[in-house]
PDB file of C-alpha atoms and ligand atoms in Angstrom:
ATOM      1  CA  UNK A 158      -1.199  17.836 -19.642  1.00 83.00           C
ATOM      2  CA  UNK A 159      -1.346  14.257 -18.272  1.00 81.00           C
ATOM      3  CA  UNK A 160       2.016  12.498 -18.182  1.00 85.00           C
ATOM      4  CA  UNK A 161       2.796   8.849 -17.430  1.00 85.00           C
ATOM      5  CA  UNK A 162       4.320   9.647 -14.043  1.00 84.00           C
ATOM      6  CA  UNK A 163       1.163  11.498 -12.990  1.00 82.00           C
ATOM      7  CA  UNK A 164      -1.024   8.633 -14.126  1.00 82.00           C
ATOM      8  CA  UNK A 165       1.155   5.880 -12.604  1.00 82.00           C
ATOM      9  CA  UNK A 166       2.001   2.518 -14.142  1.00 81.00           C
ATOM     10  CA  UNK A 167      -1.140   0.676 -13.085  1.00 79.00           C
ATOM     11  CA  UNK A 168      -3.561   3.350 -14.266  1.00 83.00           C
ATOM     12  CA  UNK A 169      -1.719   3.543 -17.565  1.00 83.00           C
ATOM     13  CA  UNK A 170      -2.015  -0.244 -18.035  1.00 84.00           C
ATOM     14  CA  UNK A 171      -5.768   0.035 -17.403  1.00 82.00           C
ATOM     15  CA  UNK A 172      -6.043   2.948 -19.833  1.00 83.00           C
ATOM     16  CA  UNK A 173      -4.030   1.213 -22.554  1.00 85.00           C
ATOM     17  CA  UNK A 174      -5.351  -2.345 -22.244  1.00 83.00           C
ATOM     18  CA  UNK A 175      -8.982  -1.404 -22.932  1.00 83.00           C
ATOM     19  CA  UNK A 176      -8.089  -0.641 -26.555  1.00 86.00           C
ATOM     20  CA  UNK A 177      -5.891  -3.696 -27.265  1.00 90.00           C
ATOM     21  CA  UNK A 178      -7.018  -6.020 -30.054  1.00 90.00           C
ATOM     22  CA  UNK A 179      -7.676  -9.643 -29.047  1.00 91.00           C
ATOM     23  CA  UNK A 180      -8.555 -13.060 -30.527  1.00 94.00           C
ATOM     24  CA  UNK A 181     -10.741 -15.987 -29.460  1.00 94.00           C
ATOM     25  CA  UNK A 182      -7.700 -18.123 -28.526  1.00 96.00           C
ATOM     26  CA  UNK A 183      -6.600 -15.631 -25.831  1.00 96.00           C
ATOM     27  CA  UNK A 184      -7.549 -17.133 -22.449  1.00 95.00           C
ATOM     28  CA  UNK A 185      -6.068 -14.327 -20.283  1.00 92.00           C
ATOM     29  CA  UNK A 186      -4.761 -11.051 -21.687  1.00 90.00           C
ATOM     30  CA  UNK A 187      -3.209  -8.185 -19.732  1.00 90.00           C
ATOM     31  CA  UNK A 188      -3.427  -8.293 -15.939  1.00 89.00           C
ATOM     32  CA  UNK A 189      -1.773 -11.449 -14.625  1.00 94.00           C
ATOM     33  CA  UNK A 190       1.871 -12.532 -14.328  1.00 96.00           C
ATOM     34  CA  UNK A 191       1.684 -14.072 -17.806  1.00 97.00           C
ATOM     35  CA  UNK A 192      -0.770 -13.953 -20.672  1.00 97.00           C
ATOM     36  CA  UNK A 193      -2.413 -17.330 -21.383  1.00 98.00           C
ATOM     37  CA  UNK A 194      -3.316 -18.516 -24.870  1.00 98.00           C
ATOM     38  CA  UNK A 195      -4.768 -21.820 -26.028  1.00 97.00           C
ATOM     39  CA  UNK A 196      -4.311 -23.746 -29.258  1.00 93.00           C
ATOM     40  CA  UNK A 197      -6.317 -26.742 -27.997  1.00 93.00           C
ATOM     41  CA  UNK A 198      -4.559 -29.911 -26.858  1.00 92.00           C
ATOM     42  CA  UNK A 199      -2.989 -30.794 -23.554  1.00 96.00           C
ATOM     43  CA  UNK A 200      -1.371 -27.449 -22.703  1.00 97.00           C
ATOM     44  CA  UNK A 201      -2.161 -23.790 -22.351  1.00 98.00           C
ATOM     45  CA  UNK A 202       0.682 -21.488 -23.390  1.00 98.00           C
ATOM     46  CA  UNK A 203       2.121 -18.803 -21.106  1.00 98.00           C
ATOM     47  CA  UNK A 204       3.699 -15.632 -22.538  1.00 98.00           C
ATOM     48  CA  UNK A 205       5.714 -13.062 -20.610  1.00 98.00           C
ATOM     49  CA  UNK A 206       8.368 -10.443 -21.295  1.00 97.00           C
ATOM     50  CA  UNK A 207      10.638  -8.356 -19.151  1.00 96.00           C
ATOM     51  CA  UNK A 208      13.320  -5.696 -19.546  1.00 96.00           C
ATOM     52  CA  UNK A 209      16.329  -4.952 -17.334  1.00 96.00           C
ATOM     53  CA  UNK A 210      17.966  -1.589 -17.927  1.00 96.00           C
ATOM     54  CA  UNK A 211      21.275  -0.173 -16.751  1.00 95.00           C
ATOM     55  CA  UNK A 212      20.773   2.477 -14.069  1.00 93.00           C
ATOM     56  CA  UNK A 213      17.220   1.262 -13.373  1.00 91.00           C
ATOM     57  CA  UNK A 214      17.348  -2.479 -12.696  1.00 92.00           C
ATOM     58  CA  UNK A 215      21.088  -2.799 -12.147  1.00 92.00           C
ATOM     59  CA  UNK A 216      23.906  -0.354 -11.421  1.00 92.00           C
ATOM     60  CA  UNK A 217      26.640   0.445 -13.908  1.00 92.00           C
ATOM     61  CA  UNK A 218      29.590  -1.775 -13.003  1.00 92.00           C
ATOM     62  CA  UNK A 219      27.520  -4.815 -11.988  1.00 94.00           C
ATOM     63  CA  UNK A 220      29.147  -8.074 -13.097  1.00 96.00           C
ATOM     64  CA  UNK A 221      27.760  -9.000 -16.520  1.00 97.00           C
ATOM     65  CA  UNK A 222      27.044 -12.586 -15.511  1.00 97.00           C
ATOM     66  CA  UNK A 223      24.745 -11.385 -12.721  1.00 97.00           C
ATOM     67  CA  UNK A 224      22.935  -9.019 -15.097  1.00 97.00           C
ATOM     68  CA  UNK A 225      22.272 -11.904 -17.488  1.00 97.00           C
ATOM     69  CA  UNK A 226      21.058 -14.098 -14.653  1.00 98.00           C
ATOM     70  CA  UNK A 227      18.673 -11.414 -13.411  1.00 97.00           C
ATOM     71  CA  UNK A 228      17.237 -10.729 -16.875  1.00 97.00           C
ATOM     72  CA  UNK A 229      16.106 -14.318 -17.406  1.00 98.00           C
ATOM     73  CA  UNK A 230      15.282 -14.996 -13.728  1.00 98.00           C
ATOM     74  CA  UNK A 231      12.677 -12.195 -13.668  1.00 98.00           C
ATOM     75  CA  UNK A 232      10.816 -13.693 -16.626  1.00 98.00           C
ATOM     76  CA  UNK A 233      11.098 -17.210 -15.159  1.00 98.00           C
ATOM     77  CA  UNK A 234       9.558 -15.948 -11.926  1.00 98.00           C
ATOM     78  CA  UNK A 235       6.439 -14.872 -13.848  1.00 98.00           C
ATOM     79  CA  UNK A 236       6.114 -18.372 -15.342  1.00 98.00           C
ATOM     80  CA  UNK A 237       6.499 -19.820 -11.803  1.00 98.00           C
ATOM     81  CA  UNK A 238       3.721 -17.493 -10.564  1.00 98.00           C
ATOM     82  CA  UNK A 239       1.303 -19.136 -13.031  1.00 98.00           C
ATOM     83  CA  UNK A 240       2.334 -22.689 -12.012  1.00 98.00           C
ATOM     84  CA  UNK A 241       3.975 -23.187 -15.409  1.00 98.00           C
ATOM     85  CA  UNK A 242       7.038 -24.733 -16.963  1.00 98.00           C
ATOM     86  CA  UNK A 243       9.307 -22.490 -19.047  1.00 98.00           C
ATOM     87  CA  UNK A 244      10.160 -23.567 -22.612  1.00 98.00           C
ATOM     88  CA  UNK A 245      11.496 -21.063 -25.173  1.00 98.00           C
ATOM     89  CA  UNK A 246      13.016 -17.589 -24.881  1.00 98.00           C
ATOM     90  CA  UNK A 247      13.994 -14.764 -27.210  1.00 98.00           C
ATOM     91  CA  UNK A 248      16.583 -12.254 -26.017  1.00 98.00           C
ATOM     92  CA  UNK A 249      16.899  -8.697 -27.329  1.00 98.00           C
ATOM     93  CA  UNK A 250      20.241  -7.169 -26.465  1.00 97.00           C
ATOM     94  CA  UNK A 251      20.483  -3.363 -26.569  1.00 97.00           C
ATOM     95  CA  UNK A 252      24.099  -2.521 -25.946  1.00 96.00           C
ATOM     96  CA  UNK A 253      26.767   0.173 -26.419  1.00 95.00           C
ATOM     97  CA  UNK A 254      28.939  -1.010 -29.343  1.00 93.00           C
ATOM     98  CA  UNK A 255      32.212  -0.448 -27.458  1.00 94.00           C
ATOM     99  CA  UNK A 256      31.480  -3.116 -24.826  1.00 94.00           C
ATOM    100  CA  UNK A 257      34.176  -5.797 -24.903  1.00 94.00           C
ATOM    101  CA  UNK A 258      33.268  -9.197 -26.306  1.00 95.00           C
ATOM    102  CA  UNK A 259      34.369 -10.918 -23.102  1.00 96.00           C
ATOM    103  CA  UNK A 260      31.718  -8.903 -21.208  1.00 96.00           C
ATOM    104  CA  UNK A 261      28.958  -9.946 -23.609  1.00 96.00           C
ATOM    105  CA  UNK A 262      30.152 -13.554 -23.265  1.00 97.00           C
ATOM    106  CA  UNK A 263      29.869 -13.184 -19.473  1.00 98.00           C
ATOM    107  CA  UNK A 264      26.367 -11.745 -19.832  1.00 97.00           C
ATOM    108  CA  UNK A 265      25.294 -14.727 -21.920  1.00 97.00           C
ATOM    109  CA  UNK A 266      26.985 -17.194 -19.568  1.00 98.00           C
ATOM    110  CA  UNK A 267      24.643 -15.868 -16.840  1.00 98.00           C
ATOM    111  CA  UNK A 268      21.622 -16.260 -19.107  1.00 98.00           C
ATOM    112  CA  UNK A 269      22.683 -19.653 -20.464  1.00 98.00           C
ATOM    113  CA  UNK A 270      23.459 -21.259 -17.097  1.00 98.00           C
ATOM    114  CA  UNK A 271      20.023 -20.392 -15.742  1.00 98.00           C
ATOM    115  CA  UNK A 272      18.309 -21.393 -18.991  1.00 98.00           C
ATOM    116  CA  UNK A 273      20.034 -24.791 -18.980  1.00 98.00           C
ATOM    117  CA  UNK A 274      19.088 -25.353 -15.341  1.00 98.00           C
ATOM    118  CA  UNK A 275      15.394 -24.918 -16.189  1.00 98.00           C
ATOM    119  CA  UNK A 276      15.403 -26.567 -19.643  1.00 98.00           C
ATOM    120  CA  UNK A 277      14.806 -23.278 -21.457  1.00 98.00           C
ATOM    121  CA  UNK A 278      15.958 -23.032 -25.089  1.00 98.00           C
ATOM    122  CA  UNK A 279      17.127 -19.607 -26.255  1.00 98.00           C
ATOM    123  CA  UNK A 280      15.845 -19.588 -29.812  1.00 98.00           C
ATOM    124  CA  UNK A 281      16.630 -16.107 -31.101  1.00 97.00           C
ATOM    125  CA  UNK A 282      16.167 -12.412 -30.508  1.00 96.00           C
ATOM    126  CA  UNK A 283      17.542  -9.147 -31.794  1.00 97.00           C
ATOM    127  CA  UNK A 284      20.399  -6.745 -31.157  1.00 95.00           C
ATOM    128  CA  UNK A 285      20.473  -2.964 -31.231  1.00 96.00           C
ATOM    129  CA  UNK A 286      22.909  -0.333 -30.032  1.00 94.00           C
ATOM    130  CA  UNK A 287      22.298   2.403 -27.499  1.00 95.00           C
ATOM    131  CA  UNK A 288      24.247   4.362 -24.893  1.00 95.00           C
ATOM    132  CA  UNK A 289      23.175   2.055 -22.041  1.00 95.00           C
ATOM    133  CA  UNK A 290      22.790  -1.692 -21.659  1.00 96.00           C
ATOM    134  CA  UNK A 291      19.296  -3.219 -21.797  1.00 97.00           C
ATOM    135  CA  UNK A 292      18.280  -6.865 -21.954  1.00 98.00           C
ATOM    136  CA  UNK A 293      14.741  -7.682 -23.027  1.00 98.00           C
ATOM    137  CA  UNK A 294      13.569 -11.247 -22.460  1.00 98.00           C
ATOM    138  CA  UNK A 295      10.472 -12.767 -24.060  1.00 98.00           C
ATOM    139  CA  UNK A 296       9.720 -16.128 -22.480  1.00 98.00           C
ATOM    140  CA  UNK A 297       7.078 -18.733 -23.234  1.00 98.00           C
ATOM    141  CA  UNK A 298       5.982 -21.610 -21.053  1.00 98.00           C
ATOM    142  CA  UNK A 299       3.270 -24.190 -20.725  1.00 98.00           C
ATOM    143  CA  UNK A 300       0.858 -25.494 -18.152  1.00 98.00           C
ATOM    144  CA  UNK A 301      -1.587 -28.419 -18.389  1.00 98.00           C
ATOM    145  CA  UNK A 302      -4.797 -27.037 -19.910  1.00 98.00           C
ATOM    146  CA  UNK A 303      -6.814 -24.980 -17.442  1.00 96.00           C
ATOM    147  CA  UNK A 304      -4.374 -25.586 -14.571  1.00 97.00           C
ATOM    148  CA  UNK A 305      -2.650 -22.183 -14.451  1.00 98.00           C
ATOM    149  CA  UNK A 306      -3.040 -20.159 -11.248  1.00 98.00           C
ATOM    150  CA  UNK A 307      -4.613 -16.719 -11.602  1.00 97.00           C
ATOM    151  CA  UNK A 308      -4.320 -13.766  -9.248  1.00 97.00           C
ATOM    152  CA  UNK A 309      -8.093 -13.797  -8.871  1.00 96.00           C
ATOM    153  CA  UNK A 310      -9.021 -17.051  -7.078  1.00 96.00           C
ATOM    154  CA  UNK A 311      -8.534 -16.246  -3.359  1.00 98.00           C
ATOM    155  CA  UNK A 312     -11.561 -16.796  -1.084  1.00 98.00           C
ATOM    156  CA  UNK A 313     -12.315 -15.221   2.307  1.00 98.00           C
ATOM    157  CA  UNK A 314     -10.675 -17.412   4.989  1.00 98.00           C
ATOM    158  CA  UNK A 315      -7.859 -18.709   2.756  1.00 98.00           C
ATOM    159  CA  UNK A 316      -4.387 -18.617   4.296  1.00 98.00           C
ATOM    160  CA  UNK A 317      -1.852 -16.210   2.747  1.00 98.00           C
ATOM    161  CA  UNK A 318       1.585 -17.783   2.296  1.00 98.00           C
ATOM    162  CA  UNK A 319       4.963 -16.717   1.012  1.00 98.00           C
ATOM    163  CA  UNK A 320       8.068 -18.645  -0.059  1.00 98.00           C
ATOM    164  CA  UNK A 321      11.562 -17.759   1.185  1.00 97.00           C
ATOM    165  CA  UNK A 322      12.392 -14.465   2.913  1.00 96.00           C
ATOM    166  CA  UNK A 323      11.518 -10.815   2.335  1.00 96.00           C
ATOM    167  CA  UNK A 324      13.145  -7.356   2.351  1.00 93.00           C
ATOM    168  CA  UNK A 325      16.593  -5.969   1.686  1.00 89.00           C
ATOM    169  CA  UNK A 326      16.809  -7.291  -1.859  1.00 90.00           C
ATOM    170  CA  UNK A 327      19.203  -4.453  -2.807  1.00 86.00           C
ATOM    171  CA  UNK A 328      21.938  -6.140  -0.779  1.00 87.00           C
ATOM    172  CA  UNK A 329      22.401  -8.513  -3.721  1.00 89.00           C
ATOM    173  CA  UNK A 330      19.358 -10.774  -3.763  1.00 92.00           C
ATOM    174  CA  UNK A 331      17.780  -8.826  -6.676  1.00 94.00           C
ATOM    175  CA  UNK A 332      20.668  -9.970  -8.883  1.00 95.00           C
ATOM    176  CA  UNK A 333      21.252 -13.496  -7.623  1.00 94.00           C
ATOM    177  CA  UNK A 334      17.790 -14.846  -6.734  1.00 95.00           C
ATOM    178  CA  UNK A 335      16.704 -18.269  -7.902  1.00 97.00           C
ATOM    179  CA  UNK A 336      13.184 -18.204  -9.384  1.00 98.00           C
ATOM    180  CA  UNK A 337      10.798 -20.550  -7.518  1.00 98.00           C
ATOM    181  CA  UNK A 338      10.073 -22.867 -10.445  1.00 98.00           C
ATOM    182  CA  UNK A 339       9.589 -26.176  -8.575  1.00 98.00           C
ATOM    183  CA  UNK A 340       7.493 -24.414  -5.930  1.00 98.00           C
ATOM    184  CA  UNK A 341       5.272 -22.807  -8.610  1.00 98.00           C
ATOM    185  CA  UNK A 342       4.629 -26.173 -10.276  1.00 98.00           C
ATOM    186  CA  UNK A 343       3.927 -27.829  -6.919  1.00 98.00           C
ATOM    187  CA  UNK A 344       1.393 -25.091  -6.088  1.00 98.00           C
ATOM    188  CA  UNK A 345      -0.808 -25.980  -9.083  1.00 97.00           C
ATOM    189  CA  UNK A 346      -2.374 -28.581  -6.784  1.00 97.00           C
ATOM    190  CA  UNK A 347      -2.909 -26.196  -3.886  1.00 98.00           C
ATOM    191  CA  UNK A 348      -2.981 -22.455  -4.584  1.00 98.00           C
ATOM    192  CA  UNK A 349      -6.255 -20.613  -5.209  1.00 98.00           C
ATOM    193  CA  UNK A 350      -4.394 -17.458  -6.289  1.00 98.00           C
ATOM    194  CA  UNK A 351      -0.744 -16.589  -6.848  1.00 98.00           C
ATOM    195  CA  UNK A 352       1.616 -13.738  -7.834  1.00 98.00           C
ATOM    196  CA  UNK A 353       5.387 -13.273  -7.623  1.00 98.00           C
ATOM    197  CA  UNK A 354       6.644 -10.418  -5.448  1.00 97.00           C
ATOM    198  CA  UNK A 355       8.365  -8.058  -7.862  1.00 95.00           C
ATOM    199  CA  UNK A 356       7.171  -4.615  -6.739  1.00 93.00           C
ATOM    200  CA  UNK A 357       6.838  -5.369  -2.986  1.00 95.00           C
ATOM    201  CA  UNK A 358       4.713  -7.522  -0.660  1.00 96.00           C
ATOM    202  CA  UNK A 359       2.220  -4.707   0.103  1.00 96.00           C
ATOM    203  CA  UNK A 360       1.459  -3.783  -3.506  1.00 94.00           C
ATOM    204  CA  UNK A 361       1.575  -7.351  -4.821  1.00 96.00           C
ATOM    205  CA  UNK A 362      -0.763  -8.533  -2.014  1.00 97.00           C
ATOM    206  CA  UNK A 363      -3.086  -5.690  -3.005  1.00 95.00           C
ATOM    207  CA  UNK A 364      -3.069  -7.016  -6.606  1.00 95.00           C
ATOM    208  CA  UNK A 365      -4.227 -10.421  -5.294  1.00 97.00           C
ATOM    209  CA  UNK A 366      -6.787  -8.684  -3.050  1.00 97.00           C
ATOM    210  CA  UNK A 367      -8.260  -6.505  -5.804  1.00 95.00           C
ATOM    211  CA  UNK A 368      -8.321  -9.280  -8.419  1.00 96.00           C
ATOM    212  CA  UNK A 369      -9.840 -11.780  -5.944  1.00 97.00           C
ATOM    213  CA  UNK A 370     -12.238  -9.281  -4.310  1.00 97.00           C
ATOM    214  CA  UNK A 371     -10.979 -10.141  -0.816  1.00 98.00           C
ATOM    215  CA  UNK A 372      -8.760  -8.322   1.689  1.00 98.00           C
ATOM    216  CA  UNK A 373      -5.701  -9.607   3.560  1.00 98.00           C
ATOM    217  CA  UNK A 374      -4.745  -9.334   7.205  1.00 98.00           C
ATOM    218  CA  UNK A 375      -0.982  -9.851   7.479  1.00 98.00           C
ATOM    219  CA  UNK A 376       0.665 -10.484  10.881  1.00 97.00           C
ATOM    220  CA  UNK A 377       3.830  -8.365  11.162  1.00 95.00           C
ATOM    221  CA  UNK A 378       5.455 -10.846  13.545  1.00 94.00           C
ATOM    222  CA  UNK A 379       5.069 -13.678  11.047  1.00 96.00           C
ATOM    223  CA  UNK A 380       6.855 -11.953   8.172  1.00 96.00           C
ATOM    224  CA  UNK A 381       9.987 -13.958   7.264  1.00 96.00           C
ATOM    225  CA  UNK A 382      12.657 -11.244   7.208  1.00 94.00           C
ATOM    226  CA  UNK A 383      15.883 -11.727   5.289  1.00 91.00           C
ATOM    227  CA  UNK A 384      18.824 -12.501   7.563  1.00 86.00           C
ATOM    228  CA  UNK A 385      20.775  -9.318   6.667  1.00 82.00           C
ATOM    229  CA  UNK A 386      17.755  -7.198   7.673  1.00 85.00           C
ATOM    230  CA  UNK A 387      17.376  -8.898  11.038  1.00 80.00           C
ATOM    231  CA  UNK A 388      20.981  -8.103  11.866  1.00 81.00           C
ATOM    232  CA  UNK A 389      21.193  -4.516  10.662  1.00 83.00           C
ATOM    233  CA  UNK A 390      17.763  -2.869  10.783  1.00 84.00           C
ATOM    234  CA  UNK A 391      15.566  -2.252  13.889  1.00 80.00           C
ATOM    235  CA  UNK A 392      12.199  -4.046  14.055  1.00 76.00           C
ATOM    236  CA  UNK A 393       9.570  -1.582  12.727  1.00 78.00           C
ATOM    237  CA  UNK A 394      11.851  -0.458   9.888  1.00 87.00           C
ATOM    238  CA  UNK A 395      12.667  -4.058   8.968  1.00 90.00           C
ATOM    239  CA  UNK A 396       8.917  -4.713   8.571  1.00 92.00           C
ATOM    240  CA  UNK A 397       8.699  -1.749   6.168  1.00 92.00           C
ATOM    241  CA  UNK A 398      11.533  -3.234   4.110  1.00 93.00           C
ATOM    242  CA  UNK A 399       9.668  -6.553   3.901  1.00 94.00           C
ATOM    243  CA  UNK A 400       6.487  -4.739   2.790  1.00 95.00           C
ATOM    244  CA  UNK A 401       7.848  -2.182   0.355  1.00 93.00           C
ATOM    245  CA  UNK A 402      11.359  -3.008  -0.961  1.00 91.00           C
ATOM    246  CA  UNK A 403      10.279  -5.272  -3.819  1.00 93.00           C
ATOM    247  CA  UNK A 404      12.418  -7.507  -6.039  1.00 95.00           C
ATOM    248  CA  UNK A 405      12.090 -10.394  -3.576  1.00 96.00           C
ATOM    249  CA  UNK A 406      10.826 -12.631  -6.413  1.00 97.00           C
ATOM    250  CA  UNK A 407       9.167 -14.934  -3.903  1.00 98.00           C
ATOM    251  CA  UNK A 408       5.761 -16.519  -4.578  1.00 98.00           C
ATOM    252  CA  UNK A 409       2.798 -15.051  -2.683  1.00 98.00           C
ATOM    253  CA  UNK A 410      -0.273 -17.273  -2.756  1.00 98.00           C
ATOM    254  CA  UNK A 411      -3.420 -18.443  -0.983  1.00 98.00           C
ATOM    255  CA  UNK A 412      -4.469 -21.933   0.129  1.00 98.00           C
ATOM    256  CA  UNK A 413      -7.934 -22.835   1.530  1.00 98.00           C
ATOM    257  CA  UNK A 414      -7.875 -22.972   5.365  1.00 98.00           C
ATOM    258  CA  UNK A 415      -9.277 -26.509   5.448  1.00 98.00           C
ATOM    259  CA  UNK A 416      -6.289 -27.774   3.412  1.00 98.00           C
ATOM    260  CA  UNK A 417      -3.655 -26.146   5.668  1.00 98.00           C
ATOM    261  CA  UNK A 418      -2.375 -29.280   7.415  1.00 98.00           C
ATOM    262  CA  UNK A 419      -2.352 -31.426   4.279  1.00 98.00           C
ATOM    263  CA  UNK A 420      -0.602 -28.595   2.403  1.00 98.00           C
ATOM    264  CA  UNK A 421       2.116 -28.140   5.034  1.00 98.00           C
ATOM    265  CA  UNK A 422       2.730 -31.863   5.163  1.00 97.00           C
ATOM    266  CA  UNK A 423       2.933 -32.233   1.360  1.00 98.00           C
ATOM    267  CA  UNK A 424       5.254 -29.196   1.098  1.00 98.00           C
ATOM    268  CA  UNK A 425       7.600 -30.499   3.777  1.00 97.00           C
ATOM    269  CA  UNK A 426       7.991 -33.810   1.917  1.00 97.00           C
ATOM    270  CA  UNK A 427       8.565 -32.220  -1.497  1.00 97.00           C
ATOM    271  CA  UNK A 428      12.101 -30.858  -0.925  1.00 96.00           C
ATOM    272  CA  UNK A 429      11.085 -27.245  -1.577  1.00 98.00           C
ATOM    273  CA  UNK A 430      12.243 -23.877  -0.147  1.00 97.00           C
ATOM    274  CA  UNK A 431      11.204 -22.507   3.290  1.00 97.00           C
ATOM    275  CA  UNK A 432       7.546 -21.481   3.548  1.00 97.00           C
ATOM    276  CA  UNK A 433       5.651 -19.117   5.877  1.00 98.00           C
ATOM    277  CA  UNK A 434       1.987 -18.437   6.474  1.00 98.00           C
ATOM    278  CA  UNK A 435       1.795 -14.654   6.931  1.00 98.00           C
ATOM    279  CA  UNK A 436      -1.925 -13.933   7.058  1.00 98.00           C
ATOM    280  CA  UNK A 437      -5.522 -14.656   6.093  1.00 98.00           C
ATOM    281  CA  UNK A 438      -7.929 -13.460   3.404  1.00 98.00           C
ATOM    282  CA  UNK A 439     -10.588 -11.182   4.901  1.00 97.00           C
ATOM    283  CA  UNK A 440     -13.856  -9.629   3.730  1.00 97.00           C
ATOM    284  CA  UNK A 441     -12.346  -6.111   3.384  1.00 95.00           C
ATOM    285  CA  UNK A 442     -12.270  -6.271  -0.420  1.00 94.00           C
ATOM    286  CA  UNK A 443      -9.119  -4.771  -1.914  1.00 93.00           C
ATOM    287  CA  UNK A 444      -7.573  -3.844   1.446  1.00 95.00           C
ATOM    288  CA  UNK A 445      -4.253  -5.130   2.814  1.00 96.00           C
ATOM    289  CA  UNK A 446      -3.862  -4.591   6.581  1.00 97.00           C
ATOM    290  CA  UNK A 447      -1.017  -5.281   8.962  1.00 96.00           C
ATOM    291  CA  UNK A 448      -1.563  -6.585  12.488  1.00 96.00           C
ATOM    292  CA  UNK A 449       1.247  -5.487  14.801  1.00 93.00           C
ATOM    293  CA  UNK A 450       2.586  -7.471  17.775  1.00 90.00           C
ATOM    294  CA  UNK A 451       0.431  -5.372  20.192  1.00 92.00           C
ATOM    295  CA  UNK A 452      -2.737  -6.340  18.296  1.00 93.00           C
ATOM    296  CA  UNK A 453      -3.221  -2.958  16.608  1.00 95.00           C
ATOM    297  CA  UNK A 454      -4.158  -3.034  12.938  1.00 95.00           C
ATOM    298  CA  UNK A 455      -3.119  -0.543  10.290  1.00 93.00           C
ATOM    299  CA  UNK A 456      -3.792  -0.412   6.556  1.00 93.00           C
ATOM    300  CA  UNK A 457      -0.704  -0.995   4.407  1.00 91.00           C
ATOM    301  CA  UNK A 458       0.095   1.752   1.979  1.00 82.00           C
ATOM    302  CA  UNK A 459      -0.705   0.516  -1.523  1.00 73.00           C
ATOM    303  CA  UNK A 460       2.871   1.379  -2.406  1.00 69.00           C
ATOM    304  CA  UNK A 461       5.636  -0.411  -4.136  1.00 65.00           C
ATOM    305  CA  UNK A 462       7.817   0.071  -7.141  1.00 63.00           C
ATOM    306  CA  UNK A 463       6.043   2.081  -9.855  1.00 64.00           C
ATOM    307  CA  UNK A 464       8.092   2.222 -13.034  1.00 65.00           C
ATOM    308  CA  UNK A 465       6.752   5.661 -13.974  1.00 64.00           C
ATOM    309  CA  UNK A 466       7.041   7.265 -10.537  1.00 63.00           C
ATOM    310  CA  UNK A 467      10.699   6.550  -9.803  1.00 56.00           C
ATOM    311  CA  UNK A 468      13.340   8.826 -11.240  1.00 43.00           C
ATOM    312  CA  UNK A 469      15.966   6.925 -13.203  1.00 36.00           C
TER     313      UNK A 469
HETATM  314 MG1   MG B1259       4.952 -11.066 -11.810  1.00 79.44          MG
END
């Protein structure tokens, strides 16, 4: 008998998506950070959804405001990864009926503050009861027609870049991160491919590599490690955290080598977050490799968070 955890999340998506019905106005279906649909006119429409579940995406006892923030921030990050602007959201709240009203108010204050910051209107949703808390967010956004950034556009020789810092997200970052909305919009002019790091740098880089039919050589010494990691974890282990922890929600993207200087200069004048070039697109299609400080090269494990292969 084949079960979902034997198959793995990515194989299941492949298996399931082949049979999905479609329509002529679907520009991109399953397989990128958002689906893209077109109704003509000046914009393409971006569609994404995301669920956060008690015991899986947050621990029981986490402050409700932070849970609300995380639920919307994850969906926003997918809009950022397409270069889009968020617009309208629906929220489904699945909740034990004995939760106090003040807690639900706190949850929504986390959602609402982030929504207001990014001009997102919450326009509806549904409620249901269950024994654990779940928040399901469906978010739509827009991008000027044809200007969204796919995972599939990287070329051999392109630089591989990442926003912010990586690793150790469990120390709190996974609840409090700010989605890189301004950076995503800015990158419309520059990025040849883009993804947000949700499952981990190694696996998300391999998504870019497979979809773009290139490889990536990442320099271990250039990885921007989160401050807490630098202080508490020895060097080789810290690199593993940066590669495999996931939930960094930073943007990982490629820029043509010949535009490097112009890109760095434009970024530095745009008031955006810190930025690091961590590697280069290679000809080893689908392969993500790590170059260590001593020059040795090893293949990264194509591992990260798989929703069907983690207990709980
Ligand atoms: Mg994503």
